Amino acid sequence: MENKELATGNGFLFRFVMQIFHFITFFLKNTKEPFTLQGYFL
């Protein structure tokens, strides 16, 4: 049961982090900054 709950928690955390990542990417594209943070994530 603990393993299942842990996997669910990790899945939620992963989706949460990816949401933030997409928001940052979307924000950077809209602001058209001369630099990007892409190098830090890829």
PDB file of N, CA and C in Angstrom:
ATOM      1  N   MET A   1       0.846  -1.207   0.000  1.00  0.00           N
ATOM      2  CA  MET A   1       0.000   0.000   0.000  1.00  0.00           C
ATOM      3  C   MET A   1       0.880   1.256   0.000  1.00  0.00           C
ATOM      4  N   GLU A   2       1.974   1.214   0.752  1.00  0.00           N
ATOM      5  CA  GLU A   2       2.856   2.379   0.816  1.00  0.00           C
ATOM      6  C   GLU A   2       3.487   2.662  -0.543  1.00  0.00           C
ATOM      7  N   ASN A   3       3.876   1.605  -1.252  1.00  0.00           N
ATOM      8  CA  ASN A   3       4.489   1.791  -2.561  1.00  0.00           C
ATOM      9  C   ASN A   3       3.508   2.426  -3.536  1.00  0.00           C
ATOM     10  N   LYS A   4       2.253   2.006  -3.469  1.00  0.00           N
ATOM     11  CA  LYS A   4       1.239   2.560  -4.375  1.00  0.00           C
ATOM     12  C   LYS A   4       1.011   4.042  -4.075  1.00  0.00           C
ATOM     13  N   GLU A   5       0.942   4.380  -2.799  1.00  0.00           N
ATOM     14  CA  GLU A   5       0.740   5.779  -2.420  1.00  0.00           C
ATOM     15  C   GLU A   5       1.939   6.622  -2.828  1.00  0.00           C
ATOM     16  N   LEU A   6       3.131   6.074  -2.689  1.00  0.00           N
ATOM     17  CA  LEU A   6       4.343   6.796  -3.054  1.00  0.00           C
ATOM     18  C   LEU A   6       4.367   7.054  -4.553  1.00  0.00           C
ATOM     19  N   ALA A   7       3.981   6.044  -5.342  1.00  0.00           N
ATOM     20  CA  ALA A   7       3.959   6.202  -6.797  1.00  0.00           C
ATOM     21  C   ALA A   7       2.943   7.267  -7.197  1.00  0.00           C
ATOM     22  N   THR A   8       1.796   7.277  -6.531  1.00  0.00           N
ATOM     23  CA  THR A   8       0.772   8.284  -6.834  1.00  0.00           C
ATOM     24  C   THR A   8       1.287   9.670  -6.477  1.00  0.00           C
ATOM     25  N   GLY A   9       1.964   9.778  -5.347  1.00  0.00           N
ATOM     26  CA  GLY A   9       2.523  11.062  -4.926  1.00  0.00           C
ATOM     27  C   GLY A   9       3.566  11.547  -5.916  1.00  0.00           C
ATOM     28  N   ASN A  10       4.442  10.648  -6.383  1.00  0.00           N
ATOM     29  CA  ASN A  10       5.465  11.022  -7.348  1.00  0.00           C
ATOM     30  C   ASN A  10       4.833  11.443  -8.660  1.00  0.00           C
ATOM     31  N   GLY A  11       3.779  10.761  -9.076  1.00  0.00           N
ATOM     32  CA  GLY A  11       3.087  11.106 -10.318  1.00  0.00           C
ATOM     33  C   GLY A  11       2.477  12.493 -10.227  1.00  0.00           C
ATOM     34  N   PHE A  12       1.888  12.801  -9.082  1.00  0.00           N
ATOM     35  CA  PHE A  12       1.302  14.128  -8.875  1.00  0.00           C
ATOM     36  C   PHE A  12       2.387  15.195  -8.889  1.00  0.00           C
ATOM     37  N   LEU A  13       3.498  14.909  -8.207  1.00  0.00           N
ATOM     38  CA  LEU A  13       4.608  15.861  -8.150  1.00  0.00           C
ATOM     39  C   LEU A  13       5.185  16.087  -9.538  1.00  0.00           C
ATOM     40  N   PHE A  14       5.310  15.007 -10.310  1.00  0.00           N
ATOM     41  CA  PHE A  14       5.847  15.112 -11.670  1.00  0.00           C
ATOM     42  C   PHE A  14       4.955  15.996 -12.530  1.00  0.00           C
ATOM     43  N   ARG A  15       3.644  15.784 -12.451  1.00  0.00           N
ATOM     44  CA  ARG A  15       2.714  16.607 -13.246  1.00  0.00           C
ATOM     45  C   ARG A  15       2.772  18.066 -12.794  1.00  0.00           C
ATOM     46  N   PHE A  16       2.917  18.276 -11.491  1.00  0.00           N
ATOM     47  CA  PHE A  16       3.001  19.631 -10.955  1.00  0.00           C
ATOM     48  C   PHE A  16       4.246  20.346 -11.473  1.00  0.00           C
ATOM     49  N   VAL A  17       5.377  19.645 -11.460  1.00  0.00           N
ATOM     50  CA  VAL A  17       6.634  20.220 -11.952  1.00  0.00           C
ATOM     51  C   VAL A  17       6.539  20.510 -13.440  1.00  0.00           C
ATOM     52  N   MET A  18       5.943  19.587 -14.198  1.00  0.00           N
ATOM     53  CA  MET A  18       5.819  19.787 -15.640  1.00  0.00           C
ATOM     54  C   MET A  18       4.910  20.969 -15.941  1.00  0.00           C
ATOM     55  N   GLN A  19       3.876  21.166 -15.122  1.00  0.00           N
ATOM     56  CA  GLN A  19       2.996  22.326 -15.301  1.00  0.00           C
ATOM     57  C   GLN A  19       3.785  23.612 -15.136  1.00  0.00           C
ATOM     58  N   ILE A  20       4.626  23.661 -14.119  1.00  0.00           N
ATOM     59  CA  ILE A  20       5.456  24.843 -13.875  1.00  0.00           C
ATOM     60  C   ILE A  20       6.420  25.049 -15.043  1.00  0.00           C
ATOM     61  N   PHE A  21       7.017  23.947 -15.523  1.00  0.00           N
ATOM     62  CA  PHE A  21       7.959  24.027 -16.639  1.00  0.00           C
ATOM     63  C   PHE A  21       7.284  24.601 -17.877  1.00  0.00           C
ATOM     64  N   HIS A  22       6.080  24.110 -18.183  1.00  0.00           N
ATOM     65  CA  HIS A  22       5.362  24.608 -19.363  1.00  0.00           C
ATOM     66  C   HIS A  22       4.974  26.074 -19.178  1.00  0.00           C
ATOM     67  N   PHE A  23       4.618  26.451 -17.961  1.00  0.00           N
ATOM     68  CA  PHE A  23       4.261  27.847 -17.693  1.00  0.00           C
ATOM     69  C   PHE A  23       5.464  28.760 -17.903  1.00  0.00           C
ATOM     70  N   ILE A  24       6.639  28.325 -17.407  1.00  0.00           N
ATOM     71  CA  ILE A  24       7.858  29.124 -17.578  1.00  0.00           C
ATOM     72  C   ILE A  24       8.200  29.256 -19.056  1.00  0.00           C
ATOM     73  N   THR A  25       8.113  28.147 -19.795  1.00  0.00           N
ATOM     74  CA  THR A  25       8.407  28.173 -21.229  1.00  0.00           C
ATOM     75  C   THR A  25       7.439  29.106 -21.949  1.00  0.00           C
ATOM     76  N   PHE A  26       6.155  29.011 -21.616  1.00  0.00           N
ATOM     77  CA  PHE A  26       5.128  29.859 -22.217  1.00  0.00           C
ATOM     78  C   PHE A  26       5.399  31.330 -21.900  1.00  0.00           C
ATOM     79  N   PHE A  27       5.780  31.607 -20.649  1.00  0.00           N
ATOM     80  CA  PHE A  27       6.065  32.979 -20.223  1.00  0.00           C
ATOM     81  C   PHE A  27       7.269  33.539 -20.968  1.00  0.00           C
ATOM     82  N   LEU A  28       8.327  32.748 -21.091  1.00  0.00           N
ATOM     83  CA  LEU A  28       9.533  33.212 -21.777  1.00  0.00           C
ATOM     84  C   LEU A  28       9.253  33.480 -23.248  1.00  0.00           C
ATOM     85  N   LYS A  29       8.449  32.632 -23.879  1.00  0.00           N
ATOM     86  CA  LYS A  29       8.126  32.825 -25.293  1.00  0.00           C
ATOM     87  C   LYS A  29       7.313  34.102 -25.485  1.00  0.00           C
ATOM     88  N   ASN A  30       6.397  34.379 -24.557  1.00  0.00           N
ATOM     89  CA  ASN A  30       5.549  35.564 -24.687  1.00  0.00           C
ATOM     90  C   ASN A  30       6.333  36.850 -24.441  1.00  0.00           C
ATOM     91  N   THR A  31       7.284  36.817 -23.518  1.00  0.00           N
ATOM     92  CA  THR A  31       8.053  38.015 -23.209  1.00  0.00           C
ATOM     93  C   THR A  31       9.150  38.241 -24.235  1.00  0.00           C
ATOM     94  N   LYS A  32       9.455  37.197 -25.034  1.00  0.00           N
ATOM     95  CA  LYS A  32      10.491  37.283 -26.065  1.00  0.00           C
ATOM     96  C   LYS A  32      11.808  37.800 -25.484  1.00  0.00           C
ATOM     97  N   GLU A  33      12.232  37.177 -24.411  1.00  0.00           N
ATOM     98  CA  GLU A  33      13.505  37.542 -23.799  1.00  0.00           C
ATOM     99  C   GLU A  33      14.652  37.177 -24.743  1.00  0.00           C
ATOM    100  N   PRO A  34      15.761  37.922 -24.704  1.00  0.00           N
ATOM    101  CA  PRO A  34      16.912  37.620 -25.564  1.00  0.00           C
ATOM    102  C   PRO A  34      17.625  36.332 -25.150  1.00  0.00           C
ATOM    103  N   PHE A  35      17.263  35.801 -23.993  1.00  0.00           N
ATOM    104  CA  PHE A  35      17.852  34.548 -23.524  1.00  0.00           C
ATOM    105  C   PHE A  35      16.742  33.603 -23.079  1.00  0.00           C
ATOM    106  N   THR A  36      17.054  32.315 -22.982  1.00  0.00           N
ATOM    107  CA  THR A  36      16.076  31.341 -22.506  1.00  0.00           C
ATOM    108  C   THR A  36      16.718  30.475 -21.438  1.00  0.00           C
ATOM    109  N   LEU A  37      15.884  29.796 -20.657  1.00  0.00           N
ATOM    110  CA  LEU A  37      16.381  28.885 -19.631  1.00  0.00           C
ATOM    111  C   LEU A  37      16.430  27.464 -20.153  1.00  0.00           C
ATOM    112  N   GLN A  38      16.243  27.327 -21.477  1.00  0.00           N
ATOM    113  CA  GLN A  38      16.151  26.000 -22.070  1.00  0.00           C
ATOM    114  C   GLN A  38      17.400  25.166 -21.772  1.00  0.00           C
ATOM    115  N   GLY A  39      18.557  25.794 -21.799  1.00  0.00           N
ATOM    116  CA  GLY A  39      19.808  25.078 -21.565  1.00  0.00           C
ATOM    117  C   GLY A  39      19.874  24.435 -20.193  1.00  0.00           C
ATOM    118  N   TYR A  40      19.159  24.998 -19.228  1.00  0.00           N
ATOM    119  CA  TYR A  40      19.199  24.465 -17.873  1.00  0.00           C
ATOM    120  C   TYR A  40      18.332  23.231 -17.715  1.00  0.00           C
ATOM    121  N   PHE A  41      17.345  23.063 -18.608  1.00  0.00           N
ATOM    122  CA  PHE A  41      16.393  21.962 -18.450  1.00  0.00           C
ATOM    123  C   PHE A  41      16.653  20.810 -19.404  1.00  0.00           C
ATOM    124  N   LEU A  42      17.314  21.096 -20.546  1.00  0.00           N
ATOM    125  CA  LEU A  42      17.494  20.035 -21.542  1.00  0.00           C
ATOM    126  C   LEU A  42      18.898  19.469 -21.506  1.00  0.00           C
TER     127      LEU A  42
END
